[in-house]
Amino acid sequence: MHGMCLATSSGYNEPMPGEDAMKRADSGVKLTYDDFLLFPDDGKRHELIDGEHYVTPSPNTRHQRISSNLHWMLRSYLEGHPIGEVFYAPFDVVFSDFDVVEPDLLYISRERAAEVLTSKHVKGTPDLVIEIGSPGTRKRDETIKRRLYESSGVLEYWVVDPEVDIIRVNRRSGDSFGRAHEISLEAGDVLTTPLLPGCELPLAGVFKE
């Protein structure tokens, strides 16, 4: 059939953006930051911990309110006490080529910022990391992520539990976190930290609807 023009599409069999990285994740291969950068921008949170791929669905309304409350409270304090900066997700924290996470909130002191803050992400260890839990992430937050933050040198790690209105504070003592200190809305507790001298965070404000 000489002379017949056959329509072709050069991109017909090309993989969609991020498809190769997702296939590698499904294959059990240990992934790196280069793979992480290829994950699709699908509204979900993609993270790597020891090269393993974790996906978290988009946050719900309560989660976002708590995140907004905490960010506003911390930002208000830092405006009057310019000793560092607070950031919120999505913002990559690259601990290593195999460990890349997106905490809900994080604080970096002015002293540490020069070492770890780049124009694109955090490359190194924040002073404070805050994760707002959900039924699907609670176990990961309390175990896998706690170990990662502990081994990476994070000074404090707060785990917010919206189900029971409590915050578990993991504070570094030497080379590891001490036993988590639990504070609650029901008890009328106020969260303080030596990282932010004079800062008081009433849990009534953190969990405000």
PDB file of C-alpha atoms in Angstrom:
ATOM      1  CA  MET A   1       0.000   0.000   0.000  1.00  0.00           C
ATOM      2  CA  HIS A   2       2.547   2.451  -1.212  1.00  0.00           C
ATOM      3  CA  GLY A   3       1.807   6.127  -0.828  1.00  0.00           C
ATOM      4  CA  MET A   4      -0.563   5.681   2.125  1.00  0.00           C
ATOM      5  CA  CYS A   5       0.110   8.080   4.951  1.00  0.00           C
ATOM      6  CA  LEU A   6      -0.034   6.404   8.384  1.00  0.00           C
ATOM      7  CA  ALA A   7      -0.678   8.715  11.328  1.00  0.00           C
ATOM      8  CA  THR A   8       1.658   8.066  14.227  1.00  0.00           C
ATOM      9  CA  SER A   9       2.133   9.544  17.680  1.00  0.00           C
ATOM     10  CA  SER A  10       5.699   9.568  18.914  1.00  0.00           C
ATOM     11  CA  GLY A  11       4.540   9.942  22.530  1.00  0.00           C
ATOM     12  CA  TYR A  12       1.938   7.192  22.482  1.00  0.00           C
ATOM     13  CA  ASN A  13       4.066   4.680  24.367  1.00  0.00           C
ATOM     14  CA  GLU A  14       5.983   7.155  26.465  1.00  0.00           C
ATOM     15  CA  PRO A  15       5.481   6.837  30.241  1.00  0.00           C
ATOM     16  CA  MET A  16       3.505   9.492  32.046  1.00  0.00           C
ATOM     17  CA  PRO A  17       5.531  11.819  34.302  1.00  0.00           C
ATOM     18  CA  GLY A  18       6.394   9.925  37.471  1.00  0.00           C
ATOM     19  CA  GLU A  19       5.314   6.549  36.087  1.00  0.00           C
ATOM     20  CA  ASP A  20       8.826   5.078  36.090  1.00  0.00           C
ATOM     21  CA  ALA A  21       9.421   6.178  39.674  1.00  0.00           C
ATOM     22  CA  MET A  22       6.112   4.659  40.777  1.00  0.00           C
ATOM     23  CA  LYS A  23       6.985   1.375  39.044  1.00  0.00           C
ATOM     24  CA  ARG A  24      10.342   1.317  40.818  1.00  0.00           C
ATOM     25  CA  ALA A  25       8.585   1.936  44.125  1.00  0.00           C
ATOM     26  CA  ASP A  26       6.191  -0.945  43.473  1.00  0.00           C
ATOM     27  CA  SER A  27       9.107  -3.238  42.613  1.00  0.00           C
ATOM     28  CA  GLY A  28      10.602  -2.927  46.092  1.00  0.00           C
ATOM     29  CA  VAL A  29      13.778  -1.241  44.860  1.00  0.00           C
ATOM     30  CA  LYS A  30      15.374   1.133  47.367  1.00  0.00           C
ATOM     31  CA  LEU A  31      14.577   4.589  46.040  1.00  0.00           C
ATOM     32  CA  THR A  32      16.639   7.779  46.137  1.00  0.00           C
ATOM     33  CA  TYR A  33      15.979  11.508  46.058  1.00  0.00           C
ATOM     34  CA  ASP A  34      16.275  11.425  42.252  1.00  0.00           C
ATOM     35  CA  ASP A  35      13.308   9.022  42.174  1.00  0.00           C
ATOM     36  CA  PHE A  36      11.456  11.191  44.678  1.00  0.00           C
ATOM     37  CA  LEU A  37      11.669  14.176  42.341  1.00  0.00           C
ATOM     38  CA  LEU A  38       9.856  12.158  39.653  1.00  0.00           C
ATOM     39  CA  PHE A  39       6.823  11.275  41.762  1.00  0.00           C
ATOM     40  CA  PRO A  40       3.575  12.760  40.386  1.00  0.00           C
ATOM     41  CA  ASP A  41       2.149  15.981  41.756  1.00  0.00           C
ATOM     42  CA  ASP A  42      -1.145  14.292  42.621  1.00  0.00           C
ATOM     43  CA  GLY A  43      -2.136  16.112  45.803  1.00  0.00           C
ATOM     44  CA  LYS A  44      -0.804  13.309  47.999  1.00  0.00           C
ATOM     45  CA  ARG A  45       2.257  13.441  50.214  1.00  0.00           C
ATOM     46  CA  HIS A  46       5.113  11.293  48.926  1.00  0.00           C
ATOM     47  CA  GLU A  47       8.008  10.539  51.282  1.00  0.00           C
ATOM     48  CA  LEU A  48      11.072   8.297  51.395  1.00  0.00           C
ATOM     49  CA  ILE A  49      12.285   6.681  54.596  1.00  0.00           C
ATOM     50  CA  ASP A  50      15.322   4.425  54.206  1.00  0.00           C
ATOM     51  CA  GLY A  51      14.528   4.258  50.494  1.00  0.00           C
ATOM     52  CA  GLU A  52      10.972   3.017  51.050  1.00  0.00           C
ATOM     53  CA  HIS A  53       8.134   4.951  49.466  1.00  0.00           C
ATOM     54  CA  TYR A  54       5.257   6.153  51.665  1.00  0.00           C
ATOM     55  CA  VAL A  55       2.132   7.902  50.409  1.00  0.00           C
ATOM     56  CA  THR A  56      -0.271   9.889  52.585  1.00  0.00           C
ATOM     57  CA  PRO A  57      -3.673  11.098  51.299  1.00  0.00           C
ATOM     58  CA  SER A  58      -4.529  14.783  51.277  1.00  0.00           C
ATOM     59  CA  PRO A  59      -5.240  16.112  54.797  1.00  0.00           C
ATOM     60  CA  ASN A  60      -8.756  16.607  56.107  1.00  0.00           C
ATOM     61  CA  THR A  61     -10.338  19.811  57.402  1.00  0.00           C
ATOM     62  CA  ARG A  62      -9.458  19.265  61.071  1.00  0.00           C
ATOM     63  CA  HIS A  63      -5.843  18.591  60.180  1.00  0.00           C
ATOM     64  CA  GLN A  64      -5.629  21.808  58.193  1.00  0.00           C
ATOM     65  CA  ARG A  65      -7.197  23.870  60.975  1.00  0.00           C
ATOM     66  CA  ILE A  66      -4.695  22.573  63.513  1.00  0.00           C
ATOM     67  CA  SER A  67      -1.807  23.176  61.114  1.00  0.00           C
ATOM     68  CA  SER A  68      -3.034  26.714  60.447  1.00  0.00           C
ATOM     69  CA  ASN A  69      -3.474  27.422  64.169  1.00  0.00           C
ATOM     70  CA  LEU A  70       0.006  26.179  65.034  1.00  0.00           C
ATOM     71  CA  HIS A  71       1.627  28.040  62.167  1.00  0.00           C
ATOM     72  CA  TRP A  72      -0.091  31.287  63.131  1.00  0.00           C
ATOM     73  CA  MET A  73       0.864  30.926  66.812  1.00  0.00           C
ATOM     74  CA  LEU A  74       4.497  30.141  66.034  1.00  0.00           C
ATOM     75  CA  ARG A  75       4.722  32.834  63.359  1.00  0.00           C
ATOM     76  CA  SER A  76       3.261  35.429  65.732  1.00  0.00           C
ATOM     77  CA  TYR A  77       5.874  34.576  68.347  1.00  0.00           C
ATOM     78  CA  LEU A  78       8.718  34.706  65.821  1.00  0.00           C
ATOM     79  CA  GLU A  79       7.633  38.115  64.538  1.00  0.00           C
ATOM     80  CA  GLY A  80       8.368  39.491  67.985  1.00  0.00           C
ATOM     81  CA  HIS A  81      11.346  37.215  68.570  1.00  0.00           C
ATOM     82  CA  PRO A  82      13.211  36.857  65.241  1.00  0.00           C
ATOM     83  CA  ILE A  83      15.308  33.856  66.238  1.00  0.00           C
ATOM     84  CA  GLY A  84      14.297  31.549  63.381  1.00  0.00           C
ATOM     85  CA  GLU A  85      11.617  30.596  60.853  1.00  0.00           C
ATOM     86  CA  VAL A  86       8.643  28.250  60.749  1.00  0.00           C
ATOM     87  CA  PHE A  87       7.637  26.430  57.548  1.00  0.00           C
ATOM     88  CA  TYR A  88       4.675  24.263  56.578  1.00  0.00           C
ATOM     89  CA  ALA A  89       4.063  21.433  54.114  1.00  0.00           C
ATOM     90  CA  PRO A  90       4.647  20.856  51.317  1.00  0.00           C
ATOM     91  CA  PHE A  91       8.340  21.551  51.951  1.00  0.00           C
ATOM     92  CA  ASP A  92      10.951  18.832  51.472  1.00  0.00           C
ATOM     93  CA  VAL A  93      13.359  17.930  54.245  1.00  0.00           C
ATOM     94  CA  VAL A  94      16.263  15.945  52.772  1.00  0.00           C
ATOM     95  CA  PHE A  95      18.110  14.082  55.515  1.00  0.00           C
ATOM     96  CA  SER A  96      19.950  11.832  53.058  1.00  0.00           C
ATOM     97  CA  ASP A  97      19.605  10.449  49.548  1.00  0.00           C
ATOM     98  CA  PHE A  98      17.254   7.787  50.966  1.00  0.00           C
ATOM     99  CA  ASP A  99      15.357   9.880  53.534  1.00  0.00           C
ATOM    100  CA  VAL A 100      13.125  12.676  52.263  1.00  0.00           C
ATOM    101  CA  VAL A 101      10.061  13.756  54.236  1.00  0.00           C
ATOM    102  CA  GLU A 102       7.497  16.551  54.329  1.00  0.00           C
ATOM    103  CA  PRO A 103       6.623  17.347  57.950  1.00  0.00           C
ATOM    104  CA  ASP A 104       3.420  19.268  58.568  1.00  0.00           C
ATOM    105  CA  LEU A 105       5.417  22.025  60.257  1.00  0.00           C
ATOM    106  CA  LEU A 106       9.044  22.616  61.102  1.00  0.00           C
ATOM    107  CA  TYR A 107      11.126  25.255  62.825  1.00  0.00           C
ATOM    108  CA  ILE A 108      14.693  26.199  61.970  1.00  0.00           C
ATOM    109  CA  SER A 109      16.727  28.489  64.197  1.00  0.00           C
ATOM    110  CA  ARG A 110      18.663  31.357  62.687  1.00  0.00           C
ATOM    111  CA  GLU A 111      21.933  29.655  63.610  1.00  0.00           C
ATOM    112  CA  ARG A 112      20.996  26.411  61.887  1.00  0.00           C
ATOM    113  CA  ALA A 113      19.376  28.033  58.836  1.00  0.00           C
ATOM    114  CA  ALA A 114      22.720  28.981  57.301  1.00  0.00           C
ATOM    115  CA  GLU A 115      23.709  25.308  57.311  1.00  0.00           C
ATOM    116  CA  VAL A 116      20.521  23.593  56.137  1.00  0.00           C
ATOM    117  CA  LEU A 117      18.165  26.019  54.387  1.00  0.00           C
ATOM    118  CA  THR A 118      18.449  26.195  50.589  1.00  0.00           C
ATOM    119  CA  SER A 119      16.336  27.947  47.971  1.00  0.00           C
ATOM    120  CA  LYS A 120      14.460  24.688  47.276  1.00  0.00           C
ATOM    121  CA  HIS A 121      14.301  22.680  50.488  1.00  0.00           C
ATOM    122  CA  VAL A 122      15.886  21.826  53.818  1.00  0.00           C
ATOM    123  CA  LYS A 123      19.049  19.789  53.354  1.00  0.00           C
ATOM    124  CA  GLY A 124      19.845  18.639  56.849  1.00  0.00           C
ATOM    125  CA  THR A 125      18.142  18.689  60.226  1.00  0.00           C
ATOM    126  CA  PRO A 126      15.509  21.160  61.486  1.00  0.00           C
ATOM    127  CA  ASP A 127      15.470  22.089  65.178  1.00  0.00           C
ATOM    128  CA  LEU A 128      11.802  21.166  65.593  1.00  0.00           C
ATOM    129  CA  VAL A 129       9.517  18.888  63.573  1.00  0.00           C
ATOM    130  CA  ILE A 130       5.730  18.705  64.000  1.00  0.00           C
ATOM    131  CA  GLU A 131       3.521  15.960  62.567  1.00  0.00           C
ATOM    132  CA  ILE A 132      -0.269  16.071  62.795  1.00  0.00           C
ATOM    133  CA  GLY A 133      -1.448  12.488  62.957  1.00  0.00           C
ATOM    134  CA  SER A 134      -4.337  10.622  61.392  1.00  0.00           C
ATOM    135  CA  PRO A 135      -5.560   7.032  61.741  1.00  0.00           C
ATOM    136  CA  GLY A 136      -3.511   6.122  58.666  1.00  0.00           C
ATOM    137  CA  THR A 137      -0.253   7.749  59.800  1.00  0.00           C
ATOM    138  CA  ARG A 138      -0.305   7.355  63.590  1.00  0.00           C
ATOM    139  CA  LYS A 139       1.839   4.211  63.714  1.00  0.00           C
ATOM    140  CA  ARG A 140       4.353   5.643  61.234  1.00  0.00           C
ATOM    141  CA  ASP A 141       4.582   8.936  63.129  1.00  0.00           C
ATOM    142  CA  GLU A 142       5.152   7.194  66.457  1.00  0.00           C
ATOM    143  CA  THR A 143       7.689   4.627  65.248  1.00  0.00           C
ATOM    144  CA  ILE A 144       9.383   4.975  61.853  1.00  0.00           C
ATOM    145  CA  LYS A 145       9.424   8.762  61.741  1.00  0.00           C
ATOM    146  CA  ARG A 146      10.339   9.055  65.397  1.00  0.00           C
ATOM    147  CA  ARG A 147      13.405   6.886  64.786  1.00  0.00           C
ATOM    148  CA  LEU A 148      14.340   8.909  61.700  1.00  0.00           C
ATOM    149  CA  TYR A 149      14.074  12.246  63.490  1.00  0.00           C
ATOM    150  CA  GLU A 150      15.889  10.888  66.522  1.00  0.00           C
ATOM    151  CA  SER A 151      18.816   9.492  64.507  1.00  0.00           C
ATOM    152  CA  SER A 152      18.998  12.636  62.355  1.00  0.00           C
ATOM    153  CA  GLY A 153      19.523  14.964  65.310  1.00  0.00           C
ATOM    154  CA  VAL A 154      16.148  16.741  65.536  1.00  0.00           C
ATOM    155  CA  LEU A 155      16.009  18.502  68.911  1.00  0.00           C
ATOM    156  CA  GLU A 156      12.247  18.200  69.408  1.00  0.00           C
ATOM    157  CA  TYR A 157       9.520  16.207  67.689  1.00  0.00           C
ATOM    158  CA  TRP A 158       5.863  16.963  68.421  1.00  0.00           C
ATOM    159  CA  VAL A 159       3.169  14.478  67.435  1.00  0.00           C
ATOM    160  CA  VAL A 160      -0.281  16.056  67.406  1.00  0.00           C
ATOM    161  CA  ASP A 161      -3.182  13.622  67.861  1.00  0.00           C
ATOM    162  CA  PRO A 162      -6.457  15.249  66.717  1.00  0.00           C
ATOM    163  CA  GLU A 163      -8.478  12.183  67.733  1.00  0.00           C
ATOM    164  CA  VAL A 164      -7.968  12.839  71.456  1.00  0.00           C
ATOM    165  CA  ASP A 165      -6.678  16.442  71.418  1.00  0.00           C
ATOM    166  CA  ILE A 166      -3.228  15.719  72.812  1.00  0.00           C
ATOM    167  CA  ILE A 167       0.358  16.468  71.805  1.00  0.00           C
ATOM    168  CA  ARG A 168       3.224  14.093  72.519  1.00  0.00           C
ATOM    169  CA  VAL A 169       6.474  15.993  72.941  1.00  0.00           C
ATOM    170  CA  ASN A 170       9.689  14.106  72.190  1.00  0.00           C
ATOM    171  CA  ARG A 171      12.649  16.120  73.486  1.00  0.00           C
ATOM    172  CA  ARG A 172      16.284  15.229  72.879  1.00  0.00           C
ATOM    173  CA  SER A 173      18.345  14.145  75.855  1.00  0.00           C
ATOM    174  CA  GLY A 174      21.900  13.413  74.772  1.00  0.00           C
ATOM    175  CA  ASP A 175      21.922  11.210  71.680  1.00  0.00           C
ATOM    176  CA  SER A 176      18.262  10.204  71.801  1.00  0.00           C
ATOM    177  CA  PHE A 177      14.755  11.356  72.599  1.00  0.00           C
ATOM    178  CA  GLY A 178      13.668  10.939  76.159  1.00  0.00           C
ATOM    179  CA  ARG A 179      10.309   9.458  77.012  1.00  0.00           C
ATOM    180  CA  ALA A 180       7.509  11.369  75.281  1.00  0.00           C
ATOM    181  CA  HIS A 181       5.772  13.954  77.458  1.00  0.00           C
ATOM    182  CA  GLU A 182       2.029  14.084  76.832  1.00  0.00           C
ATOM    183  CA  ILE A 183      -0.036  17.246  77.213  1.00  0.00           C
ATOM    184  CA  SER A 184      -3.767  17.568  76.615  1.00  0.00           C
ATOM    185  CA  LEU A 185      -6.522  20.006  75.795  1.00  0.00           C
ATOM    186  CA  GLU A 186      -8.739  18.466  78.461  1.00  0.00           C
ATOM    187  CA  ALA A 187      -6.188  19.317  81.175  1.00  0.00           C
ATOM    188  CA  GLY A 188      -5.924  22.896  79.923  1.00  0.00           C
ATOM    189  CA  ASP A 189      -2.224  22.432  79.216  1.00  0.00           C
ATOM    190  CA  VAL A 190       0.069  25.028  77.657  1.00  0.00           C
ATOM    191  CA  LEU A 191       2.971  23.871  75.486  1.00  0.00           C
ATOM    192  CA  THR A 192       6.363  25.491  76.031  1.00  0.00           C
ATOM    193  CA  THR A 193       9.803  24.655  74.676  1.00  0.00           C
ATOM    194  CA  PRO A 194      13.364  25.784  75.410  1.00  0.00           C
ATOM    195  CA  LEU A 195      13.796  26.216  71.658  1.00  0.00           C
ATOM    196  CA  LEU A 196      11.432  29.212  71.790  1.00  0.00           C
ATOM    197  CA  PRO A 197      12.047  31.064  75.073  1.00  0.00           C
ATOM    198  CA  GLY A 198       8.932  32.756  76.395  1.00  0.00           C
ATOM    199  CA  CYS A 199       6.637  31.169  73.806  1.00  0.00           C
ATOM    200  CA  GLU A 200       3.414  29.739  75.224  1.00  0.00           C
ATOM    201  CA  LEU A 201       1.065  27.661  73.083  1.00  0.00           C
ATOM    202  CA  PRO A 202      -2.250  26.980  74.857  1.00  0.00           C
ATOM    203  CA  LEU A 203      -3.737  23.769  73.505  1.00  0.00           C
ATOM    204  CA  ALA A 204      -7.094  25.539  73.466  1.00  0.00           C
ATOM    205  CA  GLY A 205      -5.627  27.639  70.657  1.00  0.00           C
ATOM    206  CA  VAL A 206      -3.958  24.721  68.897  1.00  0.00           C
ATOM    207  CA  PHE A 207      -7.191  22.716  68.690  1.00  0.00           C
ATOM    208  CA  LYS A 208      -9.490  25.697  68.150  1.00  0.00           C
ATOM    209  CA  GLU A 209     -12.218  24.955  65.605  1.00  0.00           C
TER     210      GLU A 209
END
